Amino acid sequence: MRNYVHRLLAALVVCACFTATMAQDVVHPEDKPVDMDNPTFVPLVKVGKVLEGGDSIQYMEMNNVYVFPKKTFTSAKAKKKYDRMVYNVKRVLPLAKEARAVMIETYEYIQTLPSKKERDAHLKYVEKSVKKEYTPRIKKLTFSQGKILIKLIYRECNSTSYDIIKAFLGPLRATFWQAFASMFGASLKKDFDPNNEEDRETERIVLLVEAGQL
């Protein structure tokens, strides 16, 4: 069963349309130990200057800074659950952002191809390359992390994993992967709504991680 779970998690990367062009010496996010005491992303601090009326005015650009009420926990179990969520988000959020960047790049590239035949051939090549390159990477994730990845892909791409597969690979492939996911209690049709109770906590964690505060 573990092998099937790994195959499912590999499918999540297919839905994000990753390419296999990463250099071999690159250290992937999932290979790095999660540091719970330091930011996952480096906070942005950019210093520049503009000319205004003949005067040079310096400015500083930085990330949003989020201030939330201090977290309190009713039990040690609740604290452990929260810490696990932080750990999982810090591990898979870089993958979701990578998915968004490469999906956009793939979409823009296939728009330059003159025929449907060439576009279909390129997407088949991408899918084949993805399976070869990313299956070993996705095997390093737990099933819980894979389910979070589905939601964060929606957050980054504003589309469900199911719809992304459908758009790139067609409805039959999307239906197949959705049926496969449902066998293990997952759904590629999961969306992400930061206003509902289920996703509100995750959104708070994501914002803090993105801003370099967590």
PDB file of C-alpha atoms in Angstrom, residues 116-186:
ATOM      1  CA  LYS A 116      -1.991  20.753 -31.507  1.00  0.00           C
ATOM      2  CA  LYS A 117       0.154  17.784 -32.491  1.00  0.00           C
ATOM      3  CA  GLU A 118       3.319  19.554 -31.343  1.00  0.00           C
ATOM      4  CA  ARG A 119       1.688  20.747 -28.114  1.00  0.00           C
ATOM      5  CA  ASP A 120       0.440  17.245 -27.306  1.00  0.00           C
ATOM      6  CA  ALA A 121       3.865  15.775 -28.040  1.00  0.00           C
ATOM      7  CA  HIS A 122       5.553  18.280 -25.738  1.00  0.00           C
ATOM      8  CA  LEU A 123       3.118  17.630 -22.894  1.00  0.00           C
ATOM      9  CA  LYS A 124       3.679  13.883 -23.214  1.00  0.00           C
ATOM     10  CA  TYR A 125       7.410  14.526 -23.002  1.00  0.00           C
ATOM     11  CA  VAL A 126       6.895  16.693 -19.906  1.00  0.00           C
ATOM     12  CA  GLU A 127       4.764  14.033 -18.215  1.00  0.00           C
ATOM     13  CA  LYS A 128       7.315  11.302 -18.937  1.00  0.00           C
ATOM     14  CA  SER A 129      10.190  13.450 -17.691  1.00  0.00           C
ATOM     15  CA  VAL A 130       8.254  14.404 -14.563  1.00  0.00           C
ATOM     16  CA  LYS A 131       7.625  10.804 -13.580  1.00  0.00           C
ATOM     17  CA  LYS A 132      11.304   9.930 -14.005  1.00  0.00           C
ATOM     18  CA  GLU A 133      12.676  12.981 -12.201  1.00  0.00           C
ATOM     19  CA  TYR A 134      10.166  13.626  -9.440  1.00  0.00           C
ATOM     20  CA  THR A 135       8.942  10.247  -8.261  1.00  0.00           C
ATOM     21  CA  PRO A 136      12.078   9.803  -6.084  1.00  0.00           C
ATOM     22  CA  ARG A 137      11.556  13.311  -4.686  1.00  0.00           C
ATOM     23  CA  ILE A 138       7.901  12.813  -3.847  1.00  0.00           C
ATOM     24  CA  LYS A 139       8.671   9.508  -2.135  1.00  0.00           C
ATOM     25  CA  LYS A 140      10.347  11.590   0.560  1.00  0.00           C
ATOM     26  CA  LEU A 141       7.028  13.199   1.492  1.00  0.00           C
ATOM     27  CA  THR A 142       4.507  11.668   3.847  1.00  0.00           C
ATOM     28  CA  PHE A 143       0.906  11.148   2.766  1.00  0.00           C
ATOM     29  CA  SER A 144      -0.171  14.053   4.996  1.00  0.00           C
ATOM     30  CA  GLN A 145       2.371  16.309   3.325  1.00  0.00           C
ATOM     31  CA  GLY A 146       1.075  15.216  -0.075  1.00  0.00           C
ATOM     32  CA  LYS A 147      -2.468  16.226   0.879  1.00  0.00           C
ATOM     33  CA  ILE A 148      -1.215  19.621   2.034  1.00  0.00           C
ATOM     34  CA  LEU A 149       0.657  19.958  -1.242  1.00  0.00           C
ATOM     35  CA  ILE A 150      -2.632  19.507  -3.139  1.00  0.00           C
ATOM     36  CA  LYS A 151      -4.146  22.417  -1.221  1.00  0.00           C
ATOM     37  CA  LEU A 152      -1.097  24.648  -1.582  1.00  0.00           C
ATOM     38  CA  ILE A 153      -0.960  24.016  -5.323  1.00  0.00           C
ATOM     39  CA  TYR A 154      -4.514  25.363  -5.465  1.00  0.00           C
ATOM     40  CA  ARG A 155      -3.443  28.367  -3.391  1.00  0.00           C
ATOM     41  CA  GLU A 156      -0.513  29.103  -5.696  1.00  0.00           C
ATOM     42  CA  CYS A 157      -2.237  28.364  -9.007  1.00  0.00           C
ATOM     43  CA  ASN A 158      -5.849  29.307  -8.177  1.00  0.00           C
ATOM     44  CA  SER A 159      -6.964  26.006  -9.649  1.00  0.00           C
ATOM     45  CA  THR A 160      -7.448  22.497  -8.313  1.00  0.00           C
ATOM     46  CA  SER A 161      -4.958  19.790  -9.165  1.00  0.00           C
ATOM     47  CA  TYR A 162      -7.772  18.009 -11.003  1.00  0.00           C
ATOM     48  CA  ASP A 163      -8.431  21.032 -13.222  1.00  0.00           C
ATOM     49  CA  ILE A 164      -4.720  21.475 -13.935  1.00  0.00           C
ATOM     50  CA  ILE A 165      -4.396  17.852 -15.049  1.00  0.00           C
ATOM     51  CA  LYS A 166      -7.549  18.218 -17.124  1.00  0.00           C
ATOM     52  CA  ALA A 167      -6.278  21.365 -18.843  1.00  0.00           C
ATOM     53  CA  PHE A 168      -2.860  19.940 -19.672  1.00  0.00           C
ATOM     54  CA  LEU A 169      -3.459  16.208 -20.099  1.00  0.00           C
ATOM     55  CA  GLY A 170      -7.185  15.912 -20.810  1.00  0.00           C
ATOM     56  CA  PRO A 171     -10.317  14.809 -18.914  1.00  0.00           C
ATOM     57  CA  LEU A 172      -9.615  11.066 -19.117  1.00  0.00           C
ATOM     58  CA  ARG A 173      -6.248  11.390 -17.398  1.00  0.00           C
ATOM     59  CA  ALA A 174      -7.729  13.740 -14.815  1.00  0.00           C
ATOM     60  CA  THR A 175     -10.531  11.283 -14.044  1.00  0.00           C
ATOM     61  CA  PHE A 176      -8.038   8.431 -13.695  1.00  0.00           C
ATOM     62  CA  TRP A 177      -5.840  10.287 -11.207  1.00  0.00           C
ATOM     63  CA  GLN A 178      -8.862  11.506  -9.239  1.00  0.00           C
ATOM     64  CA  ALA A 179     -10.189   7.945  -8.946  1.00  0.00           C
ATOM     65  CA  PHE A 180      -6.753   6.750  -7.871  1.00  0.00           C
ATOM     66  CA  ALA A 181      -6.509   9.482  -5.234  1.00  0.00           C
ATOM     67  CA  SER A 182      -9.959   8.722  -3.853  1.00  0.00           C
ATOM     68  CA  MET A 183      -8.891   5.139  -3.109  1.00  0.00           C
ATOM     69  CA  PHE A 184      -6.663   6.540  -0.362  1.00  0.00           C
ATOM     70  CA  GLY A 185      -8.945   9.219   1.012  1.00  0.00           C
ATOM     71  CA  ALA A 186      -7.464  12.095  -0.982  1.00  0.00           C
TER      72      ALA A 186
END
